[in-house]
GROMACS .gro file of C-alpha atoms in nm:
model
  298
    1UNK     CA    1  -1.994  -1.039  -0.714
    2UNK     CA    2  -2.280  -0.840  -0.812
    3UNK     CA    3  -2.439  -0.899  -1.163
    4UNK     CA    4  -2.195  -0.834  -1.386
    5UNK     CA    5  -2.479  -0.630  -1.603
    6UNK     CA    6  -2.468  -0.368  -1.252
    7UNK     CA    7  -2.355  -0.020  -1.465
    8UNK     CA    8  -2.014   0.055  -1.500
    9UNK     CA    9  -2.046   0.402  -1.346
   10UNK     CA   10  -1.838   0.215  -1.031
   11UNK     CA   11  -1.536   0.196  -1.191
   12UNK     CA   12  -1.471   0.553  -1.333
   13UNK     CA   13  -1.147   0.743  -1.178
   14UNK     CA   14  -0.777   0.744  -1.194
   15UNK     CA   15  -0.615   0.413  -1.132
   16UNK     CA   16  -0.208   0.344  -1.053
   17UNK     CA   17  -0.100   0.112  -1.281
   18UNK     CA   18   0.060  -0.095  -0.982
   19UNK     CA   19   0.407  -0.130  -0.948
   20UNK     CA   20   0.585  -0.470  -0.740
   21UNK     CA   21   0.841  -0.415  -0.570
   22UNK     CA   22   1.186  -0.662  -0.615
   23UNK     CA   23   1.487  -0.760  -0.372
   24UNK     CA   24   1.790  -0.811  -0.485
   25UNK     CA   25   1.766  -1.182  -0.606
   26UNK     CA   26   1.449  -1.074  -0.800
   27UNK     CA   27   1.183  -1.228  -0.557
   28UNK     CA   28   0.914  -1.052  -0.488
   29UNK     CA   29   0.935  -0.785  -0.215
   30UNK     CA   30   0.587  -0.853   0.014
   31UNK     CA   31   0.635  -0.543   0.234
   32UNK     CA   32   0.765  -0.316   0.001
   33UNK     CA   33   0.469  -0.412  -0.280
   34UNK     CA   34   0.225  -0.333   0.047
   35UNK     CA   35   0.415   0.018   0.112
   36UNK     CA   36   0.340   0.096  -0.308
   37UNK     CA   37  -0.007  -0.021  -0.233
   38UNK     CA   38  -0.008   0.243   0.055
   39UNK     CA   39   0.144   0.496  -0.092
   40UNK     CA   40  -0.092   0.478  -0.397
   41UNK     CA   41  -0.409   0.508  -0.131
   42UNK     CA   42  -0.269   0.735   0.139
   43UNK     CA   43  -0.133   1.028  -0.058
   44UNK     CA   44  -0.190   0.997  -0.423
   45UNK     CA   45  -0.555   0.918  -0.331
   46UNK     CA   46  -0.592   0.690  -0.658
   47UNK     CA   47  -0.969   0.545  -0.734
   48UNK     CA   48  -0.828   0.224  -0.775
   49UNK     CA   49  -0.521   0.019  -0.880
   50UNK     CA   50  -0.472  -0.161  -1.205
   51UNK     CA   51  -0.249  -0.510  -1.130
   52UNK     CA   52  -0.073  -0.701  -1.339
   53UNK     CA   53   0.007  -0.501  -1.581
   54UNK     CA   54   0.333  -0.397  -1.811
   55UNK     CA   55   0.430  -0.191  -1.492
   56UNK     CA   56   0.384  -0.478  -1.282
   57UNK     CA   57   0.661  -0.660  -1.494
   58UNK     CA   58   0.376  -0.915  -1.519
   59UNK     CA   59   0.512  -1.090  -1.840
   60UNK     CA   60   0.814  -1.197  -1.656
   61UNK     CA   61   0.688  -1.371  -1.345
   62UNK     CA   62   0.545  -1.724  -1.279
   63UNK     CA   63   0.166  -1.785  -1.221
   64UNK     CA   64   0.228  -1.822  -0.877
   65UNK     CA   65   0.427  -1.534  -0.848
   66UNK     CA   66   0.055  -1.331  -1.030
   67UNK     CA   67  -0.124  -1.527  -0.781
   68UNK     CA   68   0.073  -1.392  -0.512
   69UNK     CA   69   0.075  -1.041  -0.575
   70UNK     CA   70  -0.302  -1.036  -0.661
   71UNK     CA   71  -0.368  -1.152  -0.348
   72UNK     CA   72  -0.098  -0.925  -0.176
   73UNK     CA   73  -0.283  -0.639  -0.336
   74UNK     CA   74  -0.639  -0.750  -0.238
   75UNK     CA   75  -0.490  -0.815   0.143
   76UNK     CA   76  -0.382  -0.492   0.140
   77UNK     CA   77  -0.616  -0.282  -0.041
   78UNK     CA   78  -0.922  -0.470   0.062
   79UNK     CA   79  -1.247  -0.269  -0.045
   80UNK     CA   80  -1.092   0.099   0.017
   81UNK     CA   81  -1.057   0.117  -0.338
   82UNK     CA   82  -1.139  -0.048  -0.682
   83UNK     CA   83  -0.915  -0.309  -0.797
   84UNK     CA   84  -0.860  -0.464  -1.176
   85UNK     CA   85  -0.676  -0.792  -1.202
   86UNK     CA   86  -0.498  -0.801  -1.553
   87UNK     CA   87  -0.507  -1.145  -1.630
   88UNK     CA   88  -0.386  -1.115  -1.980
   89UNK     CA   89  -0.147  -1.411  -2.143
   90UNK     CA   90  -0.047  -1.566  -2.449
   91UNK     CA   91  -0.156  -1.875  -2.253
   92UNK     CA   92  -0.503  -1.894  -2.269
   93UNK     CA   93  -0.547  -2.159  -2.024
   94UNK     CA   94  -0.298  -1.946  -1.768
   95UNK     CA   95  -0.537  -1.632  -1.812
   96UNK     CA   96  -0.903  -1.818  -1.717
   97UNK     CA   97  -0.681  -1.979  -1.461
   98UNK     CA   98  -0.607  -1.602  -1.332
   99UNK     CA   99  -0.961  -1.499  -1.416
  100UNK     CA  100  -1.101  -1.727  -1.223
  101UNK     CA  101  -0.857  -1.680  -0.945
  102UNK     CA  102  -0.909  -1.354  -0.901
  103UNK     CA  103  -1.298  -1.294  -0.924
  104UNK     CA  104  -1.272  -1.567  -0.642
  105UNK     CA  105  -1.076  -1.311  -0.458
  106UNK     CA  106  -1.309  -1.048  -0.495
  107UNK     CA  107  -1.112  -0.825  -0.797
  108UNK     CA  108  -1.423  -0.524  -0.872
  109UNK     CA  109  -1.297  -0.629  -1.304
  110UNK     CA  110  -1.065  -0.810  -1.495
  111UNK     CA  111  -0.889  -0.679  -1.775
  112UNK     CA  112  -0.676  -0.867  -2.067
  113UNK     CA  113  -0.400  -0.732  -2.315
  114UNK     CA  114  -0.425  -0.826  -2.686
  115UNK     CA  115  -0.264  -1.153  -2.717
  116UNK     CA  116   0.067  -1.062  -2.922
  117UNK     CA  117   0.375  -1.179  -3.011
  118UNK     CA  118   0.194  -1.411  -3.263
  119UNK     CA  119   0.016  -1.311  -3.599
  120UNK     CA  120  -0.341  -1.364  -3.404
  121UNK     CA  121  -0.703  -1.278  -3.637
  122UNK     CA  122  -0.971  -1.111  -3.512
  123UNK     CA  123  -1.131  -1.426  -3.506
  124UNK     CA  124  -0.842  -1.571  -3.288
  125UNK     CA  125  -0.834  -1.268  -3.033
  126UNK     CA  126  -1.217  -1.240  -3.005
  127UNK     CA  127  -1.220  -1.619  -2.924
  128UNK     CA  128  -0.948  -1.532  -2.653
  129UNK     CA  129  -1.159  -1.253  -2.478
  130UNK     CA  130  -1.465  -1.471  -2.484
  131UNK     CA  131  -1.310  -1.709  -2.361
  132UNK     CA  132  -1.168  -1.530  -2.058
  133UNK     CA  133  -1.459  -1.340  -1.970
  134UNK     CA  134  -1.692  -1.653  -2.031
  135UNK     CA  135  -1.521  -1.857  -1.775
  136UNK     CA  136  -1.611  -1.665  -1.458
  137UNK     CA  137  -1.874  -1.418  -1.302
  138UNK     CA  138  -1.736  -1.045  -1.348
  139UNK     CA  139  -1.627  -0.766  -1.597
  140UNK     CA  140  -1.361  -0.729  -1.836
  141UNK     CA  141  -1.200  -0.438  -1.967
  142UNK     CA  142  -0.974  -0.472  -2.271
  143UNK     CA  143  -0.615  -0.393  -2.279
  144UNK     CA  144  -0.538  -0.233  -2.631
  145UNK     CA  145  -0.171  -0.135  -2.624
  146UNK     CA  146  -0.075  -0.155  -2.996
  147UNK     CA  147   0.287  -0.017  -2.976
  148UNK     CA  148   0.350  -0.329  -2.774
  149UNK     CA  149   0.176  -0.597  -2.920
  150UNK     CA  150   0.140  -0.484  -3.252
  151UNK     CA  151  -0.222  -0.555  -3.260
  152UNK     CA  152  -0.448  -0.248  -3.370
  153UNK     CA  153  -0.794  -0.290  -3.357
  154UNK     CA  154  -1.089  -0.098  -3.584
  155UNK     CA  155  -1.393   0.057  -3.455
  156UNK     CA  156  -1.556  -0.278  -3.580
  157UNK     CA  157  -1.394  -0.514  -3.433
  158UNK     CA  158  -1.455  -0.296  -3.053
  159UNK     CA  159  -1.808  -0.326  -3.113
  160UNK     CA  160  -1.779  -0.676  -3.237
  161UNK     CA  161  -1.636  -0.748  -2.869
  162UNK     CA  162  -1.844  -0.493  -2.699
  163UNK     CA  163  -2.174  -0.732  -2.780
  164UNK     CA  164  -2.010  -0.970  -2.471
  165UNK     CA  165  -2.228  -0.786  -2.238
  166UNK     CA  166  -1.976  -0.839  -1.966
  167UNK     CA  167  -1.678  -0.700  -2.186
  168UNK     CA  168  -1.747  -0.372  -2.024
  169UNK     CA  169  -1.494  -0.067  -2.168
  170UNK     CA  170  -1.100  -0.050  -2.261
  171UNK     CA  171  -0.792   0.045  -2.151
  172UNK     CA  172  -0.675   0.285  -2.471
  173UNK     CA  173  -0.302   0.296  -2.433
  174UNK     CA  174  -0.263   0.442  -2.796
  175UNK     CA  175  -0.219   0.774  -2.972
  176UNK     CA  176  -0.514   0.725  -3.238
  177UNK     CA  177  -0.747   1.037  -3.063
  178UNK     CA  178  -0.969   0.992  -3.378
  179UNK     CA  179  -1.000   0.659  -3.283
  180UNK     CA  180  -1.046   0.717  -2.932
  181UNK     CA  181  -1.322   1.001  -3.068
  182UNK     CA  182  -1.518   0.748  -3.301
  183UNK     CA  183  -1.536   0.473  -2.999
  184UNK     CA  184  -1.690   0.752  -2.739
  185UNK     CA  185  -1.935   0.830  -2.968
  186UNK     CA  186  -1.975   0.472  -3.078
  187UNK     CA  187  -1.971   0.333  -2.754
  188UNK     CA  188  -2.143   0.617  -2.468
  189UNK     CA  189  -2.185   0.317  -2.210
  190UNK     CA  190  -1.882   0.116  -2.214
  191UNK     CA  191  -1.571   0.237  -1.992
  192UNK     CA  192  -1.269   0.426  -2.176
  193UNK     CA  193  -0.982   0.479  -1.972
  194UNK     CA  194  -0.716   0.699  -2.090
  195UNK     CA  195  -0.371   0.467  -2.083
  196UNK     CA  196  -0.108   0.762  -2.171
  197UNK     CA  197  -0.005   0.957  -1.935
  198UNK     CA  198   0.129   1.225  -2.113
  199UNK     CA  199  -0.187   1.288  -2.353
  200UNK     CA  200  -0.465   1.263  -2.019
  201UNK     CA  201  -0.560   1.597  -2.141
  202UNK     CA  202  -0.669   1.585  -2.484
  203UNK     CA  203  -0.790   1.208  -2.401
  204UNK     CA  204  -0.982   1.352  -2.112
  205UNK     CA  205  -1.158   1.621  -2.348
  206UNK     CA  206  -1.284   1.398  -2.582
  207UNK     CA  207  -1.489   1.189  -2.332
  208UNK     CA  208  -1.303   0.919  -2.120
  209UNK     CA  209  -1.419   0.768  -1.801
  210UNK     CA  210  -1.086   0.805  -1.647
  211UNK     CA  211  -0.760   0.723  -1.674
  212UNK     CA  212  -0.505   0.416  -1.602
  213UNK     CA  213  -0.107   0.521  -1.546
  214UNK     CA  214   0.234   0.419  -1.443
  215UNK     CA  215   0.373   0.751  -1.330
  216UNK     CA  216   0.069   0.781  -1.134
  217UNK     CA  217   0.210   0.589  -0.853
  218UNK     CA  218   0.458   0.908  -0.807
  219UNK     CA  219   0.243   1.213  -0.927
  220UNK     CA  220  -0.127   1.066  -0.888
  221UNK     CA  221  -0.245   1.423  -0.728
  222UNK     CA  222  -0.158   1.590  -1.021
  223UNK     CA  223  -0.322   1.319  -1.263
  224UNK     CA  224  -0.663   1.381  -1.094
  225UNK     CA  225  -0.611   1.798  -1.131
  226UNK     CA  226  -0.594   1.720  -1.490
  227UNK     CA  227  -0.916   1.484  -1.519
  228UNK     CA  228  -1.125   1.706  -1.329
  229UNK     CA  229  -1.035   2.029  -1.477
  230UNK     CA  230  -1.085   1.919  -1.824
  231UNK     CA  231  -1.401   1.761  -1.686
  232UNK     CA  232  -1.475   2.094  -1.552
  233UNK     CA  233  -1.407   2.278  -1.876
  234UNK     CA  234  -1.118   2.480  -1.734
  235UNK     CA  235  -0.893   2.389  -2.007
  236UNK     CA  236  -0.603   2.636  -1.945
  237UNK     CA  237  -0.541   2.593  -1.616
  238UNK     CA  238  -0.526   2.133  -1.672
  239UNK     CA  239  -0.333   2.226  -1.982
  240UNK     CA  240  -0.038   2.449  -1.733
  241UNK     CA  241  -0.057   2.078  -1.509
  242UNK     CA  242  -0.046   1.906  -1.801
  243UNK     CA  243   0.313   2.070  -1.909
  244UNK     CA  244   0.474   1.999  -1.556
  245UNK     CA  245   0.323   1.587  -1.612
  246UNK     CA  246   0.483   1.606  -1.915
  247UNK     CA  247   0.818   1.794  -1.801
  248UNK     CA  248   0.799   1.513  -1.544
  249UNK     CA  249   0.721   1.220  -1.743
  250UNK     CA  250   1.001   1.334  -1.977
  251UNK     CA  251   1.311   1.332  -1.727
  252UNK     CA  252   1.158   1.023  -1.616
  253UNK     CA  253   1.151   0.861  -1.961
  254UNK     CA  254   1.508   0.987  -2.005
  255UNK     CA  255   1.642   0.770  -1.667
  256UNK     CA  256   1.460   0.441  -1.697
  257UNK     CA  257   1.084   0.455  -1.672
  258UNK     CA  258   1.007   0.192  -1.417
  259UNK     CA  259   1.372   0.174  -1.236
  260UNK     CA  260   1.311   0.593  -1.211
  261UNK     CA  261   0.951   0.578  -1.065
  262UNK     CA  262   1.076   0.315  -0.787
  263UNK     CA  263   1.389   0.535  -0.751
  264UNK     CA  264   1.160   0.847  -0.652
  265UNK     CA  265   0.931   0.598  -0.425
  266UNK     CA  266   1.223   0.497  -0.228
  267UNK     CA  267   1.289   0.903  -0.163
  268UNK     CA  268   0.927   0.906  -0.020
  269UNK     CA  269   1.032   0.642   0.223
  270UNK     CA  270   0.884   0.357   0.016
  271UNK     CA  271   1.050   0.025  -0.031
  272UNK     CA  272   1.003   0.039  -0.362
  273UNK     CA  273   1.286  -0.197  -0.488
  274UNK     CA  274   1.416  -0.326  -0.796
  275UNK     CA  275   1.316  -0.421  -1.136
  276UNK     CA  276   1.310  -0.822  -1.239
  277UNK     CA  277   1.554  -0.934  -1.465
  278UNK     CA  278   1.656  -0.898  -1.772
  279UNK     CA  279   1.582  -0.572  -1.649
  280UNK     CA  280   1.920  -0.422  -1.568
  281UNK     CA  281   1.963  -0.327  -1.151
  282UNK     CA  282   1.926   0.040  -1.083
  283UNK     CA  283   2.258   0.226  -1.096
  284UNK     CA  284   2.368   0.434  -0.882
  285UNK     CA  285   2.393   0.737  -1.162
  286UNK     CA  286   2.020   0.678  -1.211
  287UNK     CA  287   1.937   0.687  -0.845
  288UNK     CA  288   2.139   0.992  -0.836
  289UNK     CA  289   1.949   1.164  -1.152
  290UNK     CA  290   1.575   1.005  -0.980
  291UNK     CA  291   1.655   1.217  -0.666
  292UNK     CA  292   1.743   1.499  -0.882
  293UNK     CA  293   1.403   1.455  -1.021
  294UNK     CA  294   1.187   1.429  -0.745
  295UNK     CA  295   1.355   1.678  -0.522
  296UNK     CA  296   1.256   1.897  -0.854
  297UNK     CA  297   0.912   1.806  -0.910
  298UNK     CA  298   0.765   1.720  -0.580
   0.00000   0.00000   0.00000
């Protein structure tokens, strides 16, 4: 690893918010997870992928089941493109553990959501990050997702964790743009990454590095039109691309977000799988509607 103080300008792009692929028992699927991987390199043409994350149904598998699909996607990815290792936990001791696992396998960042389900302070969650990040030689990003974990952060408390050098940018999965405005200006060297999929537009226009998204494991080519457009200043023409995402994102929403986006994988001749229980098992109306879907979109 590089010193972690290196600039950040490495890690800009669109990244696929990885997706694992399950079998029928709910173990993971090794070749299918490799044929996402693939998929997300060969034809969406994705910067890098983000792993174990929500997509990745992370909170419901074992730390050896993280362990395995980190290095699954470091196998198969190896240095064609940039990978983040979400290491995020309520267990603090699980996420260093993952951290540390992780930068050992060569992961370009790590990134950590909000620790949630408990009332955490700020002085409780910045102990967490430090802790994380202090434990091993590399680069976090911060996972801010408030509609899951119910933890919403001010523009004080960013910069409070921004002075850890090696906390290096954010994953903004939230719909506060005034936010999102205050912390570009606030903030011009760390790393924003757009975590909505459906508002890349307006995100992109007001300044972010790049962008971080489930559906982009389906419609990846269209994700990058919109970033560099709106980079470009040719606002019309990401906003029309921008409508079909959203058309797209919207049936998708409508059939079961992760159990769709597998669906439409498998019509690409991916293995794409199941979800993990308590997830319910695809049915076969929702296959039905996620072929409907894809033959309509792509």
């Amino acid at each position: 690893m590089e010193d972690w103080k290196m600039k950040t300008t490495d890690m800009k792009g669109i990244y696929s918010a990885l997706l694992v692929s399950f079998d029928e028992n709910g173990n993971v699927n090794e070749q299918g997870t490799r044929e996402i991987i693939r998929h997300n390199i060969d034809k969406m043409k994705v910067d890098g992928l983000y792993v174990g994350g929500s997509t990745g149904e992370n909170f419901m598998l074992s730390t050896d089941e993280k362990k395995r699909i980190f290095e699954i996607a470091k196998d198969e990815a190896k240095d064609e493109i940039k990978l983040i290792a979400q290491v995020g936990s309520v267990n603090l001791k699980e996420a260093v553990e993952l951290a540390k696992f992780t930068t050992d396998l060569g992961y370009d960042a790590i990134s950590a959501v909000t620790p949630f389900y408990y009332k955490f302070d700020f002085e409780e969650i910045k102990h967490y990050y430090n802790t994380i990040i202090n434990s091993v030689d590399n680069r976090l990003i911060i996972y801010s997702i408030p509609f899951l974990t119910g933890v919403n952060m001010s523009l004080d408390q960013f910069a409070e964790l921004f002075e850890n050098e090696k906390i290096i940018g954010v994953k903004f999965t939230a719909a506060d743009f005034y936010l999102l405005e205050r912390m570009r200006k606030a903030f011009p060297n760390k790393l924003i990454f757009a975590g909505f999929d459906e508002m890349m537009l307006p995100a992109t226009v007001l300044g972010v590095d790049g962008a971080i998204g489930s559906t982009f494991n389906v419609n990846g080519v269209r994700a990058r039109q919109i970033f560099e457009l709106a980079q470009a200043g040719k606002i019309e023409e990401a906003r029309e691309i921008q409508h079909v995402t959203n058309d797209l994102i919207t049936d998708i929403l409508d059939n079961g977000l992760y159990h769709t986006i597998k669906a439409m994988l498998e019509e690409e001749g991916v293995h794409a799988g199941l979800c993990r229980e308590p997830m319910k098992k695809t049915t076969p109306e929702m296959a039905a509607r996620a072929k409907e879907i894809h033959k309509k979109y792509f």
